[in-house]
mmCIF file of C-alpha atoms in Angstrom:
data_model
loop_
_atom_site.group_PDB
_atom_site.id
_atom_site.type_symbol
_atom_site.label_atom_id
_atom_site.label_comp_id
_atom_site.label_asym_id
_atom_site.label_seq_id
_atom_site.Cartn_x
_atom_site.Cartn_y
_atom_site.Cartn_z
ATOM 1 C CA MET N 427 7.855 -9.673 -27.219
ATOM 2 C CA ASN N 428 7.119 -13.353 -27.641
ATOM 3 C CA ASN N 429 9.091 -14.996 -24.869
ATOM 4 C CA LEU N 430 10.516 -14.533 -21.411
ATOM 5 C CA SER N 431 13.878 -13.276 -22.642
ATOM 6 C CA ASP N 432 12.170 -10.388 -24.467
ATOM 7 C CA PHE N 433 10.578 -9.244 -21.217
ATOM 8 C CA ALA N 434 13.814 -9.781 -19.320
ATOM 9 C CA ARG N 435 15.711 -7.489 -21.694
ATOM 10 C CA LEU N 436 13.175 -4.712 -21.131
ATOM 11 C CA ARG N 437 13.089 -5.040 -17.366
ATOM 12 C CA ARG N 438 14.520 -2.123 -15.467
ATOM 13 C CA PRO N 439 17.545 -2.844 -13.263
ATOM 14 C CA GLU N 440 16.643 -3.997 -9.779
ATOM 15 C CA THR N 441 17.471 -1.436 -7.094
ATOM 16 C CA ILE N 442 18.804 -2.372 -3.702
ATOM 17 C CA VAL N 443 15.462 -1.342 -2.179
ATOM 18 C CA ASP N 444 13.598 -3.648 -4.611
ATOM 19 C CA ARG N 445 15.942 -6.458 -3.683
ATOM 20 C CA LEU N 446 15.673 -5.865 0.050
ATOM 21 C CA LEU N 447 11.871 -5.808 -0.064
ATOM 22 C CA LYS N 448 11.846 -9.017 -2.075
ATOM 23 C CA LEU N 449 14.171 -10.750 0.391
ATOM 24 C CA VAL N 450 12.021 -9.591 3.313
ATOM 25 C CA ALA N 451 8.847 -10.766 1.553
ATOM 26 C CA VAL N 452 10.276 -14.235 0.997
ATOM 27 C CA ARG N 453 10.988 -14.479 4.711
ATOM 28 C CA VAL N 454 7.509 -13.433 5.846
ATOM 29 C CA GLU N 455 5.694 -15.676 3.375
ATOM 30 C CA LEU N 456 4.396 -19.029 4.584
ATOM 31 C CA PRO N 457 7.228 -21.445 3.621
ATOM 32 C CA PRO N 458 6.576 -24.373 1.242
ATOM 33 C CA SER N 459 6.909 -27.000 3.965
ATOM 34 C CA TYR N 460 4.238 -25.290 6.094
ATOM 35 C CA HIS N 461 2.078 -24.770 2.996
ATOM 36 C CA ALA N 462 2.297 -28.527 2.387
ATOM 37 C CA LEU N 463 1.408 -29.176 6.018
ATOM 38 C CA ALA N 464 -1.666 -26.970 5.665
ATOM 39 C CA CYS N 465 -2.672 -28.998 2.601
ATOM 40 C CA ASP N 466 -2.230 -32.244 4.550
ATOM 41 C CA ARG N 467 -4.357 -30.989 7.406
ATOM 42 C CA LYS N 468 -7.039 -29.694 5.049
ATOM 43 C CA ALA N 469 -7.297 -33.143 3.466
ATOM 44 C CA ALA N 470 -7.385 -34.853 6.874
ATOM 45 C CA LEU N 471 -10.200 -32.587 8.078
ATOM 46 C CA GLU N 472 -12.209 -33.092 4.904
ATOM 47 C CA ALA N 473 -12.049 -36.861 5.241
ATOM 48 C CA TYR N 474 -12.983 -36.647 8.919
ATOM 49 C CA ILE N 475 -15.987 -34.366 8.368
ATOM 50 C CA GLU N 476 -17.402 -36.781 5.782
ATOM 51 C CA ARG N 477 -16.630 -39.949 7.750
ATOM 52 C CA ALA N 478 -19.267 -42.652 8.156
ATOM 53 C CA GLY N 479 -21.644 -41.690 10.941
ATOM 54 C CA SER N 480 -20.838 -37.965 10.781
ATOM 55 C CA VAL N 481 -23.795 -35.617 11.026
ATOM 56 C CA LEU N 482 -22.587 -34.232 7.673
ATOM 57 C CA GLU N 483 -22.066 -37.561 5.931
ATOM 58 C CA HIS N 484 -23.313 -37.175 2.310
ATOM 59 C CA LEU N 485 -24.168 -33.483 2.950
ATOM 60 C CA VAL N 486 -20.910 -31.836 1.814
ATOM 61 C CA VAL N 487 -20.936 -30.554 -1.767
ATOM 62 C CA LEU N 488 -17.444 -29.079 -1.919
ATOM 63 C CA PHE N 489 -14.456 -27.964 0.128
ATOM 64 C CA TYR N 490 -12.384 -24.996 -1.089
ATOM 65 C CA VAL N 491 -9.915 -22.510 0.364
ATOM 66 C CA GLN N 492 -10.728 -18.845 0.629
ATOM 67 C CA GLY N 493 -8.826 -15.757 1.697
ATOM 68 C CA SER N 494 -5.066 -15.338 1.534
ATOM 69 C CA MET N 495 -4.219 -18.905 0.556
ATOM 70 C CA ALA N 496 -6.603 -18.722 -2.410
ATOM 71 C CA ILE N 497 -4.708 -15.734 -3.848
ATOM 72 C CA GLY N 498 -1.198 -16.783 -2.777
ATOM 73 C CA ALA N 499 -0.820 -14.093 -0.104
ATOM 74 C CA THR N 500 -0.529 -16.136 3.099
ATOM 75 C CA ILE N 501 2.137 -14.959 5.511
ATOM 76 C CA ARG N 502 3.654 -16.726 8.471
ATOM 77 C CA ALA N 503 2.953 -15.450 11.961
ATOM 78 C CA ARG N 504 5.494 -13.367 13.821
ATOM 79 C CA HIS N 505 5.421 -15.552 16.923
ATOM 80 C CA ARG N 506 3.990 -18.934 17.782
ATOM 81 C CA GLU N 507 1.196 -17.395 19.858
ATOM 82 C CA ASP N 508 0.019 -15.380 16.856
ATOM 83 C CA GLY N 509 -0.592 -18.539 14.862
ATOM 84 C CA TYR N 510 -1.916 -18.244 11.331
ATOM 85 C CA ASP N 511 -5.239 -19.093 9.765
ATOM 86 C CA ILE N 512 -6.109 -21.353 6.879
ATOM 87 C CA ASP N 513 -9.663 -20.604 5.740
ATOM 88 C CA ILE N 514 -11.732 -23.413 4.233
ATOM 89 C CA VAL N 515 -15.310 -23.115 2.988
ATOM 90 C CA VAL N 516 -17.484 -26.199 3.529
ATOM 91 C CA GLU N 517 -20.355 -25.967 1.048
ATOM 92 C CA LEU N 518 -23.301 -27.939 2.407
ATOM 93 C CA ARG N 519 -26.324 -29.534 0.809
ATOM 94 C CA LEU N 520 -28.883 -28.033 3.196
ATOM 95 C CA PRO N 521 -32.233 -26.233 2.706
ATOM 96 C CA HIS N 522 -32.021 -22.437 2.618
ATOM 97 C CA SER N 523 -34.473 -22.378 5.513
ATOM 98 C CA THR N 524 -31.992 -24.072 7.876
ATOM 99 C CA PRO N 525 -31.467 -21.711 10.851
ATOM 100 C CA PRO N 526 -27.976 -20.151 10.993
ATOM 101 C CA ASN N 527 -27.185 -21.574 14.424
ATOM 102 C CA VAL N 528 -28.177 -25.067 13.272
ATOM 103 C CA VAL N 529 -25.816 -24.846 10.285
ATOM 104 C CA LEU N 530 -22.908 -23.873 12.546
ATOM 105 C CA ASP N 531 -23.789 -26.448 15.182
ATOM 106 C CA MET N 532 -23.898 -29.250 12.605
ATOM 107 C CA LEU N 533 -20.409 -28.426 11.375
ATOM 108 C CA PHE N 534 -19.163 -28.045 14.949
ATOM 109 C CA GLN N 535 -20.544 -31.471 15.854
ATOM 110 C CA ALA N 536 -19.055 -33.056 12.729
ATOM 111 C CA VAL N 537 -15.569 -31.716 13.509
ATOM 112 C CA LYS N 538 -15.540 -32.070 17.295
ATOM 113 C CA GLY N 539 -16.799 -35.647 17.245
ATOM 114 C CA GLU N 540 -17.092 -37.817 20.325
ATOM 115 C CA PRO N 541 -15.004 -37.556 23.534
ATOM 116 C CA GLY N 542 -11.532 -38.888 22.871
ATOM 117 C CA SER N 543 -11.676 -38.314 19.114
ATOM 118 C CA ARG N 544 -8.839 -36.507 17.341
ATOM 119 C CA TYR N 545 -10.351 -33.000 17.191
ATOM 120 C CA TYR N 546 -12.518 -33.149 20.312
ATOM 121 C CA ASP N 547 -10.292 -30.982 22.520
ATOM 122 C CA CYS N 548 -9.162 -28.465 19.884
ATOM 123 C CA THR N 549 -12.423 -27.461 18.169
ATOM 124 C CA VAL N 550 -14.063 -24.097 18.894
ATOM 125 C CA ARG N 551 -17.386 -22.779 17.585
ATOM 126 C CA GLN N 552 -17.095 -19.167 16.433
ATOM 127 C CA THR N 553 -19.686 -16.658 15.196
ATOM 128 C CA ARG N 554 -19.290 -17.584 11.525
ATOM 129 C CA CYS N 555 -16.995 -20.580 11.474
ATOM 130 C CA VAL N 556 -15.637 -23.554 13.371
ATOM 131 C CA THR N 557 -11.944 -23.358 14.292
ATOM 132 C CA VAL N 558 -9.525 -26.214 14.805
ATOM 133 C CA GLU N 559 -6.598 -25.016 16.914
ATOM 134 C CA TYR N 560 -3.402 -27.041 16.579
ATOM 135 C CA ALA N 561 -0.835 -27.126 19.364
ATOM 136 C CA ASP N 562 1.838 -25.708 17.030
ATOM 137 C CA GLY N 563 -0.078 -22.457 16.420
ATOM 138 C CA MET N 564 -1.904 -23.221 13.165
ATOM 139 C CA HIS N 565 -5.649 -22.508 13.046
ATOM 140 C CA VAL N 566 -7.974 -23.953 10.431
ATOM 141 C CA ASP N 567 -11.204 -21.978 10.095
ATOM 142 C CA LEU N 568 -14.028 -23.964 8.521
ATOM 143 C CA THR N 569 -16.895 -21.792 7.282
ATOM 144 C CA PRO N 570 -20.156 -23.560 6.360
ATOM 145 C CA SER N 571 -21.975 -22.206 3.328
ATOM 146 C CA ILE N 572 -25.134 -22.893 1.360
ATOM 147 C CA LEU N 573 -25.244 -22.208 -2.379
ATOM 148 C CA VAL N 574 -27.996 -19.741 -3.299
ATOM 149 C CA GLU N 575 -27.594 -19.480 -7.072
ATOM 150 C CA PRO N 576 -26.725 -22.749 -8.847
ATOM 151 C CA ALA N 577 -26.305 -20.805 -12.099
ATOM 152 C CA ALA N 578 -23.557 -18.731 -10.471
ATOM 153 C CA PRO N 579 -21.323 -21.303 -8.759
ATOM 154 C CA ARG N 580 -20.092 -20.488 -5.250
ATOM 155 C CA ARG N 581 -22.434 -17.519 -4.757
ATOM 156 C CA SER N 582 -23.519 -18.478 -1.281
ATOM 157 C CA VAL N 583 -24.674 -17.480 2.181
ATOM 158 C CA ILE N 584 -22.896 -18.210 5.443
ATOM 159 C CA PRO N 585 -24.339 -18.220 8.989
ATOM 160 C CA HIS N 586 -23.781 -15.492 11.552
ATOM 161 C CA ALA N 587 -24.854 -16.740 14.990
ATOM 162 C CA LYS N 588 -23.205 -15.746 18.263
ATOM 163 C CA PRO N 589 -23.934 -18.475 20.823
ATOM 164 C CA GLU N 590 -24.403 -15.945 23.642
ATOM 165 C CA GLU N 591 -26.950 -13.801 21.755
ATOM 166 C CA PRO N 592 -30.692 -14.441 21.300
ATOM 167 C CA ARG N 593 -31.556 -16.385 18.168
ATOM 168 C CA HIS N 594 -33.546 -13.541 16.585
ATOM 169 C CA ARG N 595 -30.209 -11.807 15.954
ATOM 170 C CA ASP N 596 -28.918 -14.679 13.841
ATOM 171 C CA ARG N 597 -28.747 -14.123 10.108
ATOM 172 C CA MET N 598 -27.348 -15.471 6.875
ATOM 173 C CA VAL N 599 -24.670 -13.323 5.215
ATOM 174 C CA ARG N 600 -23.933 -13.192 1.487
ATOM 175 C CA MET N 601 -20.509 -14.574 0.488
ATOM 176 C CA ASN N 602 -18.677 -15.315 -2.732
ATOM 177 C CA ALA N 603 -15.061 -15.888 -1.694
ATOM 178 C CA PHE N 604 -14.529 -18.232 -4.638
ATOM 179 C CA GLY N 605 -15.531 -15.523 -7.112
ATOM 180 C CA PHE N 606 -13.296 -12.916 -5.500
ATOM 181 C CA ALA N 607 -10.284 -15.230 -5.626
ATOM 182 C CA GLU N 608 -10.948 -15.832 -9.328
ATOM 183 C CA GLU N 609 -11.234 -12.092 -9.938
ATOM 184 C CA PHE N 610 -8.048 -11.306 -8.029
ATOM 185 C CA ASN N 611 -5.986 -14.023 -9.716
ATOM 186 C CA GLU N 612 -7.243 -13.177 -13.202
ATOM 187 C CA ARG N 613 -6.264 -9.534 -12.762
ATOM 188 C CA ASN N 614 -2.873 -10.358 -11.223
ATOM 189 C CA PRO N 615 -1.133 -12.869 -13.447
ATOM 190 C CA PRO N 616 2.455 -13.629 -12.465
ATOM 191 C CA ASP N 617 5.167 -11.248 -13.524
ATOM 192 C CA TRP N 618 7.311 -14.033 -14.941
ATOM 193 C CA VAL N 619 10.684 -12.332 -14.599
ATOM 194 C CA PHE N 620 9.930 -11.280 -11.031
ATOM 195 C CA ALA N 621 8.302 -14.628 -10.215
ATOM 196 C CA GLU N 622 11.249 -16.648 -11.492
ATOM 197 C CA ASP N 623 13.690 -14.861 -9.191
ATOM 198 C CA TYR N 624 11.262 -14.880 -6.250
ATOM 199 C CA ALA N 625 10.677 -18.632 -6.584
ATOM 200 C CA GLU N 626 14.430 -19.249 -6.798
ATOM 201 C CA ILE N 627 15.014 -17.427 -3.503
ATOM 202 C CA ARG N 628 12.075 -19.220 -1.862
ATOM 203 C CA LYS N 629 13.278 -22.677 -2.880
ATOM 204 C CA ARG N 630 16.764 -21.877 -1.661
ATOM 205 C CA MET N 631 15.417 -21.116 1.793
ATOM 206 C CA ASP N 632 13.080 -24.139 2.043
ATOM 207 C CA PRO N 633 14.080 -26.806 -0.500
ATOM 208 C CA GLY N 634 12.097 -29.934 -1.226
ATOM 209 C CA SER N 635 9.073 -30.828 -3.265
ATOM 210 C CA ILE N 636 5.498 -30.249 -2.210
ATOM 211 C CA THR N 637 2.916 -32.998 -2.408
ATOM 212 C CA ILE N 638 -0.739 -32.206 -1.919
ATOM 213 C CA ALA N 639 -2.882 -35.060 -0.644
ATOM 214 C CA ALA N 640 -5.718 -35.971 -2.968
ATOM 215 C CA ALA N 641 -9.220 -35.106 -1.757
ATOM 216 C CA GLU N 642 -12.719 -34.597 -3.079
ATOM 217 C CA ALA N 643 -12.229 -30.864 -3.102
ATOM 218 C CA GLU N 644 -10.862 -27.903 -4.971
ATOM 219 C CA PRO N 645 -7.057 -28.185 -4.632
ATOM 220 C CA VAL N 646 -5.115 -25.629 -2.659
ATOM 221 C CA PRO N 647 -3.321 -23.251 -5.059
ATOM 222 C CA ALA N 648 0.329 -24.161 -5.500
ATOM 223 C CA HIS N 649 2.977 -22.383 -3.464
ATOM 224 C CA SER N 650 4.913 -19.525 -5.066
ATOM 225 C CA SER N 651 7.962 -21.768 -5.400
ATOM 226 C CA GLU N 652 5.954 -24.019 -7.712
ATOM 227 C CA VAL N 653 4.409 -23.202 -11.075
ATOM 228 C CA GLY N 654 2.543 -19.931 -11.300
ATOM 229 C CA GLY N 655 4.905 -17.700 -9.406
ATOM 230 C CA LYS N 656 3.975 -14.289 -8.059
ATOM 231 C CA SER N 657 2.986 -10.851 -9.192
ATOM 232 C CA THR N 658 4.511 -7.812 -7.523
ATOM 233 C CA THR N 659 0.995 -6.843 -6.392
ATOM 234 C CA VAL N 660 0.604 -10.063 -4.388
ATOM 235 C CA VAL N 661 4.030 -9.689 -2.759
ATOM 236 C CA ALA N 662 3.267 -6.043 -1.920
ATOM 237 C CA LEU N 663 0.043 -7.249 -0.299
ATOM 238 C CA GLN N 664 1.987 -9.728 1.833
ATOM 239 C CA LEU N 665 4.300 -6.980 3.056
ATOM 240 C CA MET N 666 1.308 -4.789 3.915
ATOM 241 C CA LYS N 667 -0.256 -7.638 5.887
ATOM 242 C CA ARG N 668 3.000 -8.189 7.759
ATOM 243 C CA ASN N 669 3.157 -4.519 8.723
ATOM 244 C CA ARG N 670 -0.495 -4.593 9.819
ATOM 245 C CA LEU N 671 0.227 -7.649 12.004
ATOM 246 C CA LEU N 672 3.067 -5.822 13.773
ATOM 247 C CA CYS N 673 0.958 -2.697 14.285
ATOM 248 C CA TYR N 674 -1.977 -4.546 15.835
ATOM 249 C CA ARG N 675 -0.185 -7.239 17.779
ATOM 250 C CA LEU N 676 -0.153 -5.283 21.053
ATOM 251 C CA ARG N 677 -3.588 -3.698 20.596
ATOM 252 C CA ASP N 678 -5.520 -6.126 22.751
ATOM 253 C CA GLY N 679 -9.177 -6.464 21.835
ATOM 254 C CA VAL N 680 -8.871 -4.276 18.727
ATOM 255 C CA ARG N 681 -10.073 -5.951 15.526
ATOM 256 C CA MET N 682 -7.599 -5.770 12.637
ATOM 257 C CA PRO N 683 -8.709 -4.465 9.241
ATOM 258 C CA PRO N 684 -9.805 -7.528 7.243
ATOM 259 C CA SER N 685 -7.355 -8.948 4.731
ATOM 260 C CA VAL N 686 -10.067 -9.344 2.098
ATOM 261 C CA MET N 687 -10.886 -5.613 2.264
ATOM 262 C CA ILE N 688 -7.212 -4.712 1.868
ATOM 263 C CA SER N 689 -6.854 -7.188 -1.015
ATOM 264 C CA SER N 690 -9.871 -5.749 -2.819
ATOM 265 C CA ILE N 691 -8.660 -2.151 -2.563
ATOM 266 C CA VAL N 692 -5.118 -3.124 -3.581
ATOM 267 C CA LEU N 693 -6.662 -4.852 -6.601
ATOM 268 C CA GLU N 694 -8.204 -1.532 -7.702
ATOM 269 C CA ALA N 695 -4.739 -0.006 -8.130
ATOM 270 C CA ALA N 696 -2.991 -3.051 -9.599
ATOM 271 C CA ARG N 697 -1.218 -2.713 -12.918
ATOM 272 C CA PRO N 698 1.333 -4.893 -14.716
ATOM 273 C CA GLY N 699 4.994 -4.092 -15.101
ATOM 274 C CA ARG N 700 5.597 -2.510 -11.712
ATOM 275 C CA THR N 701 8.680 -3.044 -9.628
ATOM 276 C CA LEU N 702 8.055 -4.321 -6.111
ATOM 277 C CA THR N 703 8.841 -0.906 -4.652
ATOM 278 C CA GLU N 704 6.319 0.736 -6.990
ATOM 279 C CA ALA N 705 3.676 -1.895 -6.261
ATOM 280 C CA LEU N 706 4.080 -1.486 -2.500
ATOM 281 C CA THR N 707 4.154 2.313 -2.393
ATOM 282 C CA GLU N 708 1.244 2.667 -4.838
ATOM 283 C CA SER N 709 -0.844 0.063 -3.000
ATOM 284 C CA VAL N 710 -0.273 1.690 0.380
ATOM 285 C CA ASP N 711 -1.083 5.140 -1.003
ATOM 286 C CA HIS N 712 -4.268 3.960 -2.744
ATOM 287 C CA LEU N 713 -5.533 2.174 0.374
ATOM 288 C CA ARG N 714 -4.761 5.195 2.541
ATOM 289 C CA ARG N 715 -6.546 7.581 0.159
ATOM 290 C CA ARG N 716 -9.640 5.342 -0.018
ATOM 291 C CA LEU N 717 -9.889 5.192 3.764
ATOM 292 C CA GLN N 718 -9.159 8.901 4.178
ATOM 293 C CA ALA N 719 -11.909 9.832 1.714
ATOM 294 C CA ALA N 720 -14.426 7.947 3.851
ATOM 295 C CA GLN N 721 -12.992 9.477 7.029
ATOM 296 C CA ASP N 722 -13.237 13.006 5.605
ATOM 297 C CA ALA N 723 -16.878 12.339 4.711
ATOM 298 C CA GLY N 724 -17.551 11.134 8.246
ATOM 299 C CA VAL N 725 -18.609 7.654 7.106
ATOM 300 C CA LEU N 726 -17.253 4.136 7.412
ATOM 301 C CA ILE N 727 -15.694 2.727 4.262
ATOM 302 C CA ASP N 728 -17.914 0.308 2.345
ATOM 303 C CA VAL N 729 -16.057 -2.256 0.210
ATOM 304 C CA ARG N 730 -17.916 -4.889 -1.823
ATOM 305 C CA ASN N 731 -16.903 -8.013 -3.703
ATOM 306 C CA PRO N 732 -16.370 -7.025 -7.361
ATOM 307 C CA ARG N 733 -17.967 -10.348 -8.370
ATOM 308 C CA ASP N 734 -20.959 -9.961 -6.043
ATOM 309 C CA PRO N 735 -21.951 -6.534 -4.662
ATOM 310 C CA GLU N 736 -24.117 -8.163 -1.988
ATOM 311 C CA ASP N 737 -20.961 -9.643 -0.456
ATOM 312 C CA ARG N 738 -19.766 -6.827 1.816
ATOM 313 C CA PHE N 739 -16.135 -7.055 2.932
ATOM 314 C CA THR N 740 -16.485 -4.349 5.598
ATOM 315 C CA ASP N 741 -19.550 -5.582 7.482
ATOM 316 C CA ARG N 742 -17.574 -6.013 10.743
ATOM 317 C CA TRP N 743 -14.688 -3.543 10.321
ATOM 318 C CA PRO N 744 -14.474 -0.639 10.786
ATOM 319 C CA ALA N 745 -17.032 -0.489 13.587
ATOM 320 C CA THR N 746 -16.244 3.172 14.357
ATOM 321 C CA LEU N 747 -14.517 6.164 12.824
ATOM 322 C CA GLN N 748 -11.791 5.674 15.433
ATOM 323 C CA ASP N 749 -11.079 2.184 14.045
ATOM 324 C CA GLN N 750 -10.737 3.709 10.606
ATOM 325 C CA HIS N 751 -8.546 6.589 11.802
ATOM 326 C CA LEU N 752 -6.201 4.204 13.638
ATOM 327 C CA TYR N 753 -5.396 2.240 10.489
ATOM 328 C CA ILE N 754 -5.063 5.420 8.412
ATOM 329 C CA ARG N 755 -2.334 6.561 10.827
ATOM 330 C CA ASP N 756 -0.570 3.203 10.416
ATOM 331 C CA LEU N 757 -0.661 3.552 6.631
ATOM 332 C CA GLU N 758 0.621 7.130 6.795
ATOM 333 C CA ARG N 759 3.569 5.957 8.837
ATOM 334 C CA LEU N 760 4.203 3.041 6.496
ATOM 335 C CA ALA N 761 4.170 5.362 3.461
ATOM 336 C CA ARG N 762 6.501 7.835 5.160
ATOM 337 C CA ARG N 763 9.011 5.167 6.154
ATOM 338 C CA LEU N 764 8.952 3.584 2.680
ATOM 339 C CA ASP N 765 9.889 6.994 1.295
ATOM 340 C CA ASP N 766 12.690 7.203 3.867
ATOM 341 C CA LEU N 767 13.830 3.728 2.784
ATOM 342 C CA GLN N 768 14.259 4.879 -0.808
ATOM 343 C CA ARG N 769 16.133 7.999 0.274
ATOM 344 C CA ALA N 770 18.426 6.202 2.722
ATOM 345 C CA GLN N 771 22.141 6.443 1.978
ATOM 346 C CA SER N 772 23.484 3.641 4.135
ATOM 347 C CA MET N 773 22.680 -0.009 4.674
ATOM 348 C CA LYS N 774 22.446 0.613 8.426
ATOM 349 C CA GLU N 775 19.666 3.142 7.865
ATOM 350 C CA ARG N 776 17.840 0.813 5.468
ATOM 351 C CA SER N 777 18.157 -2.037 7.918
ATOM 352 C CA ASP N 778 16.678 0.000 10.778
ATOM 353 C CA ILE N 779 13.685 1.035 8.658
ATOM 354 C CA LEU N 780 13.012 -2.529 7.523
ATOM 355 C CA VAL N 781 13.170 -3.778 11.126
ATOM 356 C CA GLU N 782 10.651 -1.126 12.155
ATOM 357 C CA LEU N 783 8.241 -1.960 9.326
ATOM 358 C CA PHE N 784 8.501 -5.748 9.013
ATOM 359 C CA GLY N 785 10.258 -7.143 12.083
ATOM 360 C CA GLU N 786 13.830 -7.813 13.088
ATOM 361 C CA ALA N 787 14.496 -11.351 11.842
ATOM 362 C CA PRO N 788 13.332 -10.949 8.207
ATOM 363 C CA ALA N 789 14.942 -7.503 7.936
ATOM 364 C CA ARG N 790 18.323 -8.548 9.350
ATOM 365 C CA ASP N 791 18.366 -11.718 7.234
ATOM 366 C CA ALA N 792 17.583 -9.726 4.087
ATOM 367 C CA VAL N 793 20.376 -7.255 4.760
ATOM 368 C CA ALA N 794 22.809 -10.090 5.498
ATOM 369 C CA GLU N 795 22.021 -11.676 2.139
ATOM 370 C CA ILE N 796 22.576 -8.382 0.338
ATOM 371 C CA VAL N 797 25.980 -8.219 2.026
ATOM 372 C CA ARG N 798 26.787 -11.744 0.812
ATOM 373 C CA GLU N 799 25.705 -10.861 -2.717
ATOM 374 C CA VAL N 800 27.660 -7.632 -3.031
ATOM 375 C CA ALA N 801 30.814 -8.362 -1.029
ATOM 376 C CA PRO N 802 32.395 -10.964 -3.344
ATOM 377 C CA HIS N 803 32.293 -8.462 -6.205
ATOM 378 C CA GLU N 804 34.000 -5.606 -4.447
ATOM 379 C CA PRO N 805 37.329 -4.628 -6.093
ATOM 380 C CA SER N 806 39.626 -6.264 -3.559
ATOM 381 C CA THR N 807 42.075 -9.141 -3.591
ATOM 382 C CA THR N 808 40.528 -10.522 -0.417
ATOM 383 C CA ARG N 809 36.907 -10.771 0.615
ATOM 384 C CA PRO N 810 36.124 -7.929 3.056
ATOM 385 C CA ALA N 811 34.333 -8.549 6.352
ATOM 386 C CA SER N 812 31.525 -6.292 5.152
ATOM 387 C CA PRO N 813 30.829 -4.415 1.923
ATOM 388 C CA ALA N 814 32.137 -0.911 1.508
ATOM 389 C CA PRO N 815 29.522 1.791 2.266
ATOM 390 C CA ALA N 816 29.744 3.120 -1.277
ATOM 391 C CA ALA N 817 28.741 -0.208 -2.732
ATOM 392 C CA LEU N 818 25.766 -0.570 -0.413
ATOM 393 C CA ALA N 819 24.569 2.952 -1.123
ATOM 394 C CA ALA N 820 24.518 2.365 -4.880
ATOM 395 C CA PRO N 821 21.013 2.814 -6.335
ATOM 396 C CA VAL N 822 21.158 -0.266 -8.563
ATOM 397 C CA LEU N 823 22.133 -3.791 -7.608
ATOM 398 C CA GLN N 824 23.594 -5.693 -10.546
ATOM 399 C CA ALA N 825 26.061 -8.068 -8.937
ATOM 400 C CA PRO N 826 25.485 -11.806 -9.361
ATOM 401 C CA ARG N 827 23.825 -13.543 -6.422
ATOM 402 C CA ILE N 828 25.509 -16.004 -4.094
ATOM 403 C CA ALA N 829 23.214 -18.554 -2.457
ATOM 404 C CA PRO N 830 23.360 -18.575 1.360
ATOM 405 C CA ALA N 831 23.763 -21.745 3.339
ATOM 406 C CA GLN N 832 20.640 -23.906 3.351
ATOM 407 C CA PRO N 833 18.615 -23.817 6.577
ATOM 408 C CA VAL N 834 17.467 -26.957 8.321
ATOM 409 C CA ARG N 835 13.953 -27.899 7.254
ATOM 410 C CA ALA N 836 11.192 -28.387 9.768
ATOM 411 C CA PRO N 837 10.497 -32.088 10.440
ATOM 412 C CA ARG N 838 7.443 -33.614 8.803
ATOM 413 C CA ASN N 839 5.391 -36.375 10.361
ATOM 414 C CA THR N 840 1.770 -37.305 10.918
ATOM 415 C CA ASN N 841 -0.450 -35.578 13.454
ATOM 416 C CA PHE N 842 -3.911 -35.250 11.944
ATOM 417 C CA GLY N 843 -2.136 -34.114 8.804
ATOM 418 C CA GLY N 844 1.387 -33.464 10.148
ATOM 419 C CA THR N 845 3.342 -31.322 12.572
ATOM 420 C CA TRP N 846 5.770 -28.461 12.229
ATOM 421 C CA THR N 847 8.487 -26.699 14.176
ATOM 422 C CA TRP N 848 7.749 -23.013 14.669
ATOM 423 C CA PRO N 849 10.238 -20.685 12.922
ATOM 424 C CA GLU N 850 11.805 -18.272 15.372
ATOM 425 C CA ASP N 851 11.504 -14.575 14.538
#
């Protein structure tokens, strides 16, 4: 097998469930235009932090993204008020002896600036980062770090300092987000056949090229519609994050399981050549079993960075066995409904399950596209109003695809890096 066509010939036929999950995933992913906006805002913030007269002028070593954007797993929020985070590490040239609260305060001062400046009214100091909150719902979390091992690039410490607590509780926490992203991406190369089709669907929904503003920083990884594509593991992870968001949205004051912990455990079970349905069901089952094993032992799960065991992904969640049990129940329900999805005999039943798991708008849109794809190939002299039940219940979808009408793109203009129009869900 020396080229893409060899792999394509060996690929198993795509089932309707595979196709539906892929169409849902495309709709919950952060679209290319918003990805480009995030890149613009990242560049604008970097330039501002290093401006002449800034408290951090000449003290920034490197800017780089961490978290979901670094591994291509960012999803859009369900509603405007949910927002979505872009996580940026700001590596600083500071002595290791610098108190944690001082490190955070310096970054806060550099971003907030003077009264009347562009970020003055939208900058918030958090326990471990500084957040810029945009009026359109986007949040940019800037985490200051100090390199601790020059021989192992990006192995760092970050400050933990709650403003309302006494200073003796402050501490520096080990972190190597850069190393984890490298590990994750190396072990999840794109499935080229899957990625080609996924990128085609994504571009169809949000056409246009992406330009990333130049900056003295590690570039943001390209969007899935650009070179590189996706693996089924990454797309399965996005669907799991979407389901988690829906489960926790109404649980006021309850901390969600961290994305990096979920990503690390999903990575343990990753293997090439899986369909999207296999990747999702296996990932959910592996995560559930790992959490249940800890629960059965009466302990909180402990997940570490595979590139740096001192970097603990579960240092703030779960805080109690109840936290752990709550998410286990969510995963059990997700696994059960995914099994129901594969057993479903009608498109109506599939649609209802997808709405329950991933939200109404992406589920209904995915089903509508399946209808458009299958209907023109039904044996009829005229196009039916909806596909025949028998066609929709078929286990394998082999009909050619028909592109839906192009949606209107969100307007792009400048507002500290651009603005966007929130997609309704």
